[in-house]
mmCIF file of C-alpha atoms in Angstrom:
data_model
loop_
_atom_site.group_PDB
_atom_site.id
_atom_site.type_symbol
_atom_site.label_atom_id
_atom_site.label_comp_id
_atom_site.label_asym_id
_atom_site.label_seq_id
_atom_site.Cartn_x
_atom_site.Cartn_y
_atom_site.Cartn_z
ATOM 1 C CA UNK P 1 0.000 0.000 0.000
ATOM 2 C CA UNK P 2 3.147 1.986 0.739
ATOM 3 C CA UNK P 3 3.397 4.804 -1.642
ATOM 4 C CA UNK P 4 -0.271 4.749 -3.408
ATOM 5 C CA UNK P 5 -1.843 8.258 -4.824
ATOM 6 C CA UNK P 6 -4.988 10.110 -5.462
ATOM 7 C CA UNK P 7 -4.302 9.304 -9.145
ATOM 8 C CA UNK P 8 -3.559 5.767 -8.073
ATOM 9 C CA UNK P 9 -7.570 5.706 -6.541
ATOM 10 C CA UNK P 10 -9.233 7.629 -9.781
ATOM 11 C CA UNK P 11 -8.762 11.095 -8.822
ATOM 12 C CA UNK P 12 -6.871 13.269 -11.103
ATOM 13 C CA UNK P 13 -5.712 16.447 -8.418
ATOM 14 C CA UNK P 14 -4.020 18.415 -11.611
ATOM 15 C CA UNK P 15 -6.828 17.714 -13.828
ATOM 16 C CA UNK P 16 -9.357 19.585 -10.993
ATOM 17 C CA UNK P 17 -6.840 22.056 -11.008
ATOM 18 C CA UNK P 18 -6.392 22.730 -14.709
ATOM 19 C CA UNK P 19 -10.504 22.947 -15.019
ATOM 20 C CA UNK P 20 -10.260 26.132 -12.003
ATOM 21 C CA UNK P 21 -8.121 27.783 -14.431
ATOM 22 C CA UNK P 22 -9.980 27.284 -17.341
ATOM 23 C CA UNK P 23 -13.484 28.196 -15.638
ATOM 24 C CA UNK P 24 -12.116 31.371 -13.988
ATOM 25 C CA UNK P 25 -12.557 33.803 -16.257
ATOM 26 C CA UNK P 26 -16.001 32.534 -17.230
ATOM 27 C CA UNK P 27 -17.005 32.812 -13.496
ATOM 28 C CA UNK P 28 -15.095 36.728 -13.822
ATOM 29 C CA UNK P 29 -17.232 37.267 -16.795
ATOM 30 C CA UNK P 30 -20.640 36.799 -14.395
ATOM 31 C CA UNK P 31 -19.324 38.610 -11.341
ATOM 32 C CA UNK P 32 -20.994 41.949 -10.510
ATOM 33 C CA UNK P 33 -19.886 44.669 -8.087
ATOM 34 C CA UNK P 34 -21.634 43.125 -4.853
ATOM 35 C CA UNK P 35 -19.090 40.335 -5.676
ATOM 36 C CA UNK P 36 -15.871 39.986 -3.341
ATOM 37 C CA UNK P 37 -12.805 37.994 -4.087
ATOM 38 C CA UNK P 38 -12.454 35.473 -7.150
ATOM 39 C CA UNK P 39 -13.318 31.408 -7.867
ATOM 40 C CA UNK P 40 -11.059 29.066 -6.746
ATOM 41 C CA UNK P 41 -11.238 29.735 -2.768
ATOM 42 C CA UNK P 42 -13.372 27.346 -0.164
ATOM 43 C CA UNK P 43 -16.373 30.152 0.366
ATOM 44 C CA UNK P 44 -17.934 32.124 -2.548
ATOM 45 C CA UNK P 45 -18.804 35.964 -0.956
ATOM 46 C CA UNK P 46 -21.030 38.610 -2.172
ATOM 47 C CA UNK P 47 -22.893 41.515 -0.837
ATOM 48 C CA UNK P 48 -26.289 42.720 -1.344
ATOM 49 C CA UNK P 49 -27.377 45.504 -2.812
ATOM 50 C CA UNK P 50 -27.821 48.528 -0.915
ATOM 51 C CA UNK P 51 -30.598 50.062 -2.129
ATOM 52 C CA UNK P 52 -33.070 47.153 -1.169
ATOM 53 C CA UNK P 53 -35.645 48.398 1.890
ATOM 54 C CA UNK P 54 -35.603 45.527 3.955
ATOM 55 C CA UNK P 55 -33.522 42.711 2.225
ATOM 56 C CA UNK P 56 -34.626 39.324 2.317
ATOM 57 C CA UNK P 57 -32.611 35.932 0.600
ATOM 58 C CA UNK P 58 -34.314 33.694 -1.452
ATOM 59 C CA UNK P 59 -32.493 31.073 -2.265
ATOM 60 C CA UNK P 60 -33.608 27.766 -4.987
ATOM 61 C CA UNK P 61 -31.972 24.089 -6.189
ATOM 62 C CA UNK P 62 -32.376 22.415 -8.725
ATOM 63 C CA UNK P 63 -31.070 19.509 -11.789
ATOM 64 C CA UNK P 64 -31.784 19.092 -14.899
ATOM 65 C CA UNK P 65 -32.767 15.541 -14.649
ATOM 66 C CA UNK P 66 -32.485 12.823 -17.531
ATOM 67 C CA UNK P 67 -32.179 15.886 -19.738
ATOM 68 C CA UNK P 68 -28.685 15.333 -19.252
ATOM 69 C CA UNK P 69 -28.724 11.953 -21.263
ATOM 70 C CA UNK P 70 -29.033 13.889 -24.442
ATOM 71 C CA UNK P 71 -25.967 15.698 -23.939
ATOM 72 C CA UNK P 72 -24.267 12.205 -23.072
ATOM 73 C CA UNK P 73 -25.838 10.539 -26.266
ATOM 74 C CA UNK P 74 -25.124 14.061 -28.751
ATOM 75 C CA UNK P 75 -21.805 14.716 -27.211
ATOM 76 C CA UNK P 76 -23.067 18.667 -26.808
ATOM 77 C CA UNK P 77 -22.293 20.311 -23.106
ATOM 78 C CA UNK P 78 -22.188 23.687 -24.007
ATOM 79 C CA UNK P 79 -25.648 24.362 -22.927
ATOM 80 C CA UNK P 80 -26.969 21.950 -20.726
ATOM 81 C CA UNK P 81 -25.544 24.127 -17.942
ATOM 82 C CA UNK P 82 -27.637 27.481 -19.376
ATOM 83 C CA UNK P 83 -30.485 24.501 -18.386
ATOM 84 C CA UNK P 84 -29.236 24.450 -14.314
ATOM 85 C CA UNK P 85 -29.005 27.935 -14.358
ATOM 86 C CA UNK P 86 -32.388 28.574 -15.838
ATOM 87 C CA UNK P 87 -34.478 25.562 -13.607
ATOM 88 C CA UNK P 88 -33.241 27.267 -10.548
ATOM 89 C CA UNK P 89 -33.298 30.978 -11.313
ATOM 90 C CA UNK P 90 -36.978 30.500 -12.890
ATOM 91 C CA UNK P 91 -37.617 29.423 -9.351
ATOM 92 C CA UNK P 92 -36.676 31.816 -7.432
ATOM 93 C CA UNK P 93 -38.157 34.895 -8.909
ATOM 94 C CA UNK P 94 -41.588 33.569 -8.908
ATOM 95 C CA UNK P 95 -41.650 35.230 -5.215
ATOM 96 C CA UNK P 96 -40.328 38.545 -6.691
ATOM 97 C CA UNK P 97 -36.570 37.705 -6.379
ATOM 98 C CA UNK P 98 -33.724 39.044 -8.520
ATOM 99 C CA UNK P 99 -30.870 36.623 -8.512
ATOM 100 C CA UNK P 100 -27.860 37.331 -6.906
ATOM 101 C CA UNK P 101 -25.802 34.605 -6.967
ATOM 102 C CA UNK P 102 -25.043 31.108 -8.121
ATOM 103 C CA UNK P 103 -22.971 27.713 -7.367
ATOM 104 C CA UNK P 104 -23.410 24.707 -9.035
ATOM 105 C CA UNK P 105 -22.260 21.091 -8.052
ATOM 106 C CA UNK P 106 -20.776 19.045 -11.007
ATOM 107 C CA UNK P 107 -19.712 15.210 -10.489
ATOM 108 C CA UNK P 108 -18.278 12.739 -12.780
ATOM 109 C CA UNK P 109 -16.392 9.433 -12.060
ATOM 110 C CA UNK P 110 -13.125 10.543 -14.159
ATOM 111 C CA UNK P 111 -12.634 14.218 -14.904
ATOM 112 C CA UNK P 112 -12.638 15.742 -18.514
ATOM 113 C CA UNK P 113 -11.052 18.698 -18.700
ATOM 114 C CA UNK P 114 -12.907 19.722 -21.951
ATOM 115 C CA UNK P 115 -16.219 18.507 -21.060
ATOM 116 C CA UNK P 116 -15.916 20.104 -17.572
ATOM 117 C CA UNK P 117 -15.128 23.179 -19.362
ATOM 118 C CA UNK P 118 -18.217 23.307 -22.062
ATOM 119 C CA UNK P 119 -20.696 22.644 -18.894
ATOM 120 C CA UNK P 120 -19.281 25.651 -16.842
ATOM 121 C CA UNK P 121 -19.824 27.820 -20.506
ATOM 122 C CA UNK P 122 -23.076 27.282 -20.448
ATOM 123 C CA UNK P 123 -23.211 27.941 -17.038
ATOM 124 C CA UNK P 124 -21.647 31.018 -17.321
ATOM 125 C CA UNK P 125 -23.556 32.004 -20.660
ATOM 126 C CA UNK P 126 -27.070 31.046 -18.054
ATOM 127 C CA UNK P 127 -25.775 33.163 -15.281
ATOM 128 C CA UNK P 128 -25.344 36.291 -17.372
ATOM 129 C CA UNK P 129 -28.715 35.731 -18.980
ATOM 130 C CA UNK P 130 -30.106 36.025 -15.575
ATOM 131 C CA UNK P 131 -27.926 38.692 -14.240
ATOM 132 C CA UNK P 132 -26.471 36.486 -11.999
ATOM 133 C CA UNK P 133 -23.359 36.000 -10.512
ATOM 134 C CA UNK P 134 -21.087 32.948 -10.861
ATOM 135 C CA UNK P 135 -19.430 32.310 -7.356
ATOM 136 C CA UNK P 136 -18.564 29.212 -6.595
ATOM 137 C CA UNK P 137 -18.943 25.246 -7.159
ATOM 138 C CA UNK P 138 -18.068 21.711 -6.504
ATOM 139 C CA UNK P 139 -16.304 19.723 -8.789
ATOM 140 C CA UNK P 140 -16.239 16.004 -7.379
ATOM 141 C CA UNK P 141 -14.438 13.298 -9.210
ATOM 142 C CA UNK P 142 -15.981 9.632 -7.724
ATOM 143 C CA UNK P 143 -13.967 7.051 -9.704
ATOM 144 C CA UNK P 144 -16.741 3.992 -10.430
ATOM 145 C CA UNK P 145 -19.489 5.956 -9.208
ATOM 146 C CA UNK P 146 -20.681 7.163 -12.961
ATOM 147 C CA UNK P 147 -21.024 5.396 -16.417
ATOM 148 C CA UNK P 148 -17.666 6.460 -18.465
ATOM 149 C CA UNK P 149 -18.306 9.693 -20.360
ATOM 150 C CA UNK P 150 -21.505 10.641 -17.698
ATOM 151 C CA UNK P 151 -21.533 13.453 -14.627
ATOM 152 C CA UNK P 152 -24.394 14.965 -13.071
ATOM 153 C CA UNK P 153 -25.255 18.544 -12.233
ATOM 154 C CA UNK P 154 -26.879 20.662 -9.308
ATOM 155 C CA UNK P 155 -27.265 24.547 -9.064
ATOM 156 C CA UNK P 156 -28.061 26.644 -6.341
ATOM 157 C CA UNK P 157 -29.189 30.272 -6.977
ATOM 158 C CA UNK P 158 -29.805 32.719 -4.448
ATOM 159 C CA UNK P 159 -31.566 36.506 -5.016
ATOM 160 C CA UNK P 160 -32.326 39.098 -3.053
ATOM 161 C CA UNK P 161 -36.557 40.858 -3.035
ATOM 162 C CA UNK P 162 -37.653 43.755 -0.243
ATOM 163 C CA UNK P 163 -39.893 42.226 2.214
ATOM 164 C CA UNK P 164 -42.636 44.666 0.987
ATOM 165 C CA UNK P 165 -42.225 43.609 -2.463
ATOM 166 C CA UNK P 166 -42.510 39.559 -2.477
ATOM 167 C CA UNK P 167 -45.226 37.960 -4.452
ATOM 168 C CA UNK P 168 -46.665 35.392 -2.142
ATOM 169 C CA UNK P 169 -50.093 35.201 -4.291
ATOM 170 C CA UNK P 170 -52.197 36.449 -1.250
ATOM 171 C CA UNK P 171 -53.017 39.979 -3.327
ATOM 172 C CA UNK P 172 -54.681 37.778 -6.088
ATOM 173 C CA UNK P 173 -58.185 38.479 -6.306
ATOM 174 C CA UNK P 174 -61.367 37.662 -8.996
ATOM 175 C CA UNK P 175 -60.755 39.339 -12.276
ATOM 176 C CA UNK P 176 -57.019 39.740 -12.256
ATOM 177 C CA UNK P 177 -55.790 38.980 -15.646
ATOM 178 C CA UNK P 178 -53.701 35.347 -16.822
ATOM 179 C CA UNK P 179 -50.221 36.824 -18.703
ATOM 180 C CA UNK P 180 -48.334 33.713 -20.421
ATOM 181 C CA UNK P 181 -44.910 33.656 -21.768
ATOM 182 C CA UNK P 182 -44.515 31.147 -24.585
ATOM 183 C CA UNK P 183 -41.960 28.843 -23.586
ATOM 184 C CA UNK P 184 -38.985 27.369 -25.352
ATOM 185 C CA UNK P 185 -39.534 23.958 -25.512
ATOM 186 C CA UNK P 186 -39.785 21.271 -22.564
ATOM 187 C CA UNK P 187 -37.209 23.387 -21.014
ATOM 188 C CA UNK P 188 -35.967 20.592 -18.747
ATOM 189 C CA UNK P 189 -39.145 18.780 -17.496
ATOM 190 C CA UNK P 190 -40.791 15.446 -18.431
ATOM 191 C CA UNK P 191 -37.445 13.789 -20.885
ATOM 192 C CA UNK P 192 -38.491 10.754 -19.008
ATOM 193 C CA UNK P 193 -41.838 10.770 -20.811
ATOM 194 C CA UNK P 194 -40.471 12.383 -23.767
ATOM 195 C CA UNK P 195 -38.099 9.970 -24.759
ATOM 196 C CA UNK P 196 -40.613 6.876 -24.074
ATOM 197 C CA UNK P 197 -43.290 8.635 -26.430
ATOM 198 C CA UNK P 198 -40.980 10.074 -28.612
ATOM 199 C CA UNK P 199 -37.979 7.388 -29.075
ATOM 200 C CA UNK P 200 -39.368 3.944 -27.484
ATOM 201 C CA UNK P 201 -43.535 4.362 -28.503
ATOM 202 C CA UNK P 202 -44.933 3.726 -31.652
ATOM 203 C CA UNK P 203 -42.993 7.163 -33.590
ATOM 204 C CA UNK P 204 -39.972 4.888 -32.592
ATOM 205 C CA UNK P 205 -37.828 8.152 -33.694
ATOM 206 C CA UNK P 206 -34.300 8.793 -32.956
ATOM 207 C CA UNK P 207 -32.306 11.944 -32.403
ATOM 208 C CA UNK P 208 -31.086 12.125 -35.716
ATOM 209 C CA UNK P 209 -34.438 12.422 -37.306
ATOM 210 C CA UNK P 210 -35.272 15.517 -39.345
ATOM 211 C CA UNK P 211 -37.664 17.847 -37.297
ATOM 212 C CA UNK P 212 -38.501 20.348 -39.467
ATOM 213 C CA UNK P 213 -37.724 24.591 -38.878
ATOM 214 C CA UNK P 214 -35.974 23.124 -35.767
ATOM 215 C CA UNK P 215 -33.160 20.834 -36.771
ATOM 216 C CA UNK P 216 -33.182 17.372 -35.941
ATOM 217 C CA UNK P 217 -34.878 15.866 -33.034
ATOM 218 C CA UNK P 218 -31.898 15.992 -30.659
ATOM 219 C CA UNK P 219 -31.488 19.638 -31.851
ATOM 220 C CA UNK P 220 -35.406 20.307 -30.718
ATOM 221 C CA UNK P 221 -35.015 18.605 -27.547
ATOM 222 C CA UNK P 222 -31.486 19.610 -26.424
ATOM 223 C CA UNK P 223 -32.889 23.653 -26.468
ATOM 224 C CA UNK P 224 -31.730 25.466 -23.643
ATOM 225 C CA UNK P 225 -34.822 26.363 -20.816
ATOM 226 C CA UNK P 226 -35.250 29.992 -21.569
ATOM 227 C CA UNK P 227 -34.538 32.337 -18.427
ATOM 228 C CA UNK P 228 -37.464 34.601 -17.813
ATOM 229 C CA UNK P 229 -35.436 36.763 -14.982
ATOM 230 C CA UNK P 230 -35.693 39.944 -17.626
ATOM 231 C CA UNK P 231 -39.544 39.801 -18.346
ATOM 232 C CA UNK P 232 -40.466 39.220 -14.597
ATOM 233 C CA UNK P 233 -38.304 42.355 -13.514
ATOM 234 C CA UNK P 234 -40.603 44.031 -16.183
ATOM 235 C CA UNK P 235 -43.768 42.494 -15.233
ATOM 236 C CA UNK P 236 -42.702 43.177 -11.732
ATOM 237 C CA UNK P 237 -43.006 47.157 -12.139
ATOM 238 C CA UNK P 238 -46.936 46.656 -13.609
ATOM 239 C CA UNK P 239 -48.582 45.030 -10.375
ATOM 240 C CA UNK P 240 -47.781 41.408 -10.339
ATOM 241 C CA UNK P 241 -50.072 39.237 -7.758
ATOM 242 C CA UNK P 242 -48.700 35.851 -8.696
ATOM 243 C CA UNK P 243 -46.172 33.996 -10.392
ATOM 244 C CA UNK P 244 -45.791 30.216 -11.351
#
């Protein structure tokens, strides 16, 4: 046993270390001015914004479930992370919030550089969508623990709303009017059922297949989940009662 190493167990310690540097200045590229200090450190800090009466956190988790199998089975991770950014963020401002912060959790069982990279794009490319600073993470390497080429992904977003100002749907009364905001695909809900109707039922289609103005099938279903943080500050300014 005399002399074994992390590499000798699975775990690649300059390979974690080369991914920091490579996702730094995609997390700088996020980073507002209520942000303090830079990615890499054991705590992610930020401040909150000063001109909030009465400041309370809000804070959200979330995957993107078996949505992630499509990446696997296309070999495309450049957006699934706009995906964790957007199924947590979407959360959060339902109660009025505007996102302040984000840290995601990435695991794999042997640690691509490259792929590790293209997820923390997207989730870079998410958090700047939303306004939303990029702060911090987790990158765990469990040797055995995944299917060779496979990771999974958490995200945890946290914003910021005045106390006066959250949206608890308690003002909602009889003849308030429905708003809907088309959507931009299954976002990252239901693949599950998708792929047994879609792939495994009778339309026995595969990813490859043409589907029409929007690519192949793959193309359709690997769509990043639009972020609606922009049109629910808007909406916010008319009177909101509810969100959902």
């Amino acid at each position: 046993m005399a002399g074994l190493t992390y590499r000798d167990a699975g775990v690649d310690i300059e390979a974690g270390e080369q991914l920091v540097e490579r996702i730094k200045p995609l997390a700088q590229s996020t980073h507002s001015q209520y942000v303090l200090g830079s990615l890499g450190g054991f705590a992610g800090l930020c401040s909150i914004p000063s001109d909030i009466e009465d400041p309370i956190l809000v804070s959200g988790t979330d995957g993107v479930g078996t949505k992630l199998k499509l990446a696997f089975e296309l070999g495309r991770h450049d957006t699934i992370g706009i995906d964790l950014v957007a199924m947590c963020v979407n959360d959060i401002i339902t109660v009025g919030a505007k996102p302040l912060f984000f840290l995601d959790y990435f695991a794999t069982s042997k640690l691509d550089v490259d792929q590790g990279e293209a997820v923390v794009k997207g989730i870079a490319e998410g958090c700047r969508q939303s306004e939303c600073a990029l702060i911090g993470g987790e990158t765990a390497e469990l040797p055995g623990f995944y299917a060779s080429g496979e990771y999974d992904l958490a995200g945890f977003a946290v914003g910021v709303v005045g106390r006066k100002r959250i949206i608890d749907g308690k003002a909602t009364k009889l003849g308030d009017k429905l708003v809907g905001i088309a959507s931009s695909g299954l976002h990252s809900n239901g693949f599950s059922l998708a792929r047994r109707v879609l792939m495994e039922g009778d339309a026995r289609l595969s990813l490859q297949s043409d589907f029409g103005p929007h690519g192949t099938l793959g193309d359709a279903l690997l769509r990043p989940t639009r972020i609606y943080v922009k049109a629910a500050q808007i909406a916010l300014e008319h009177g909101v009662h509810a969100m959902c």
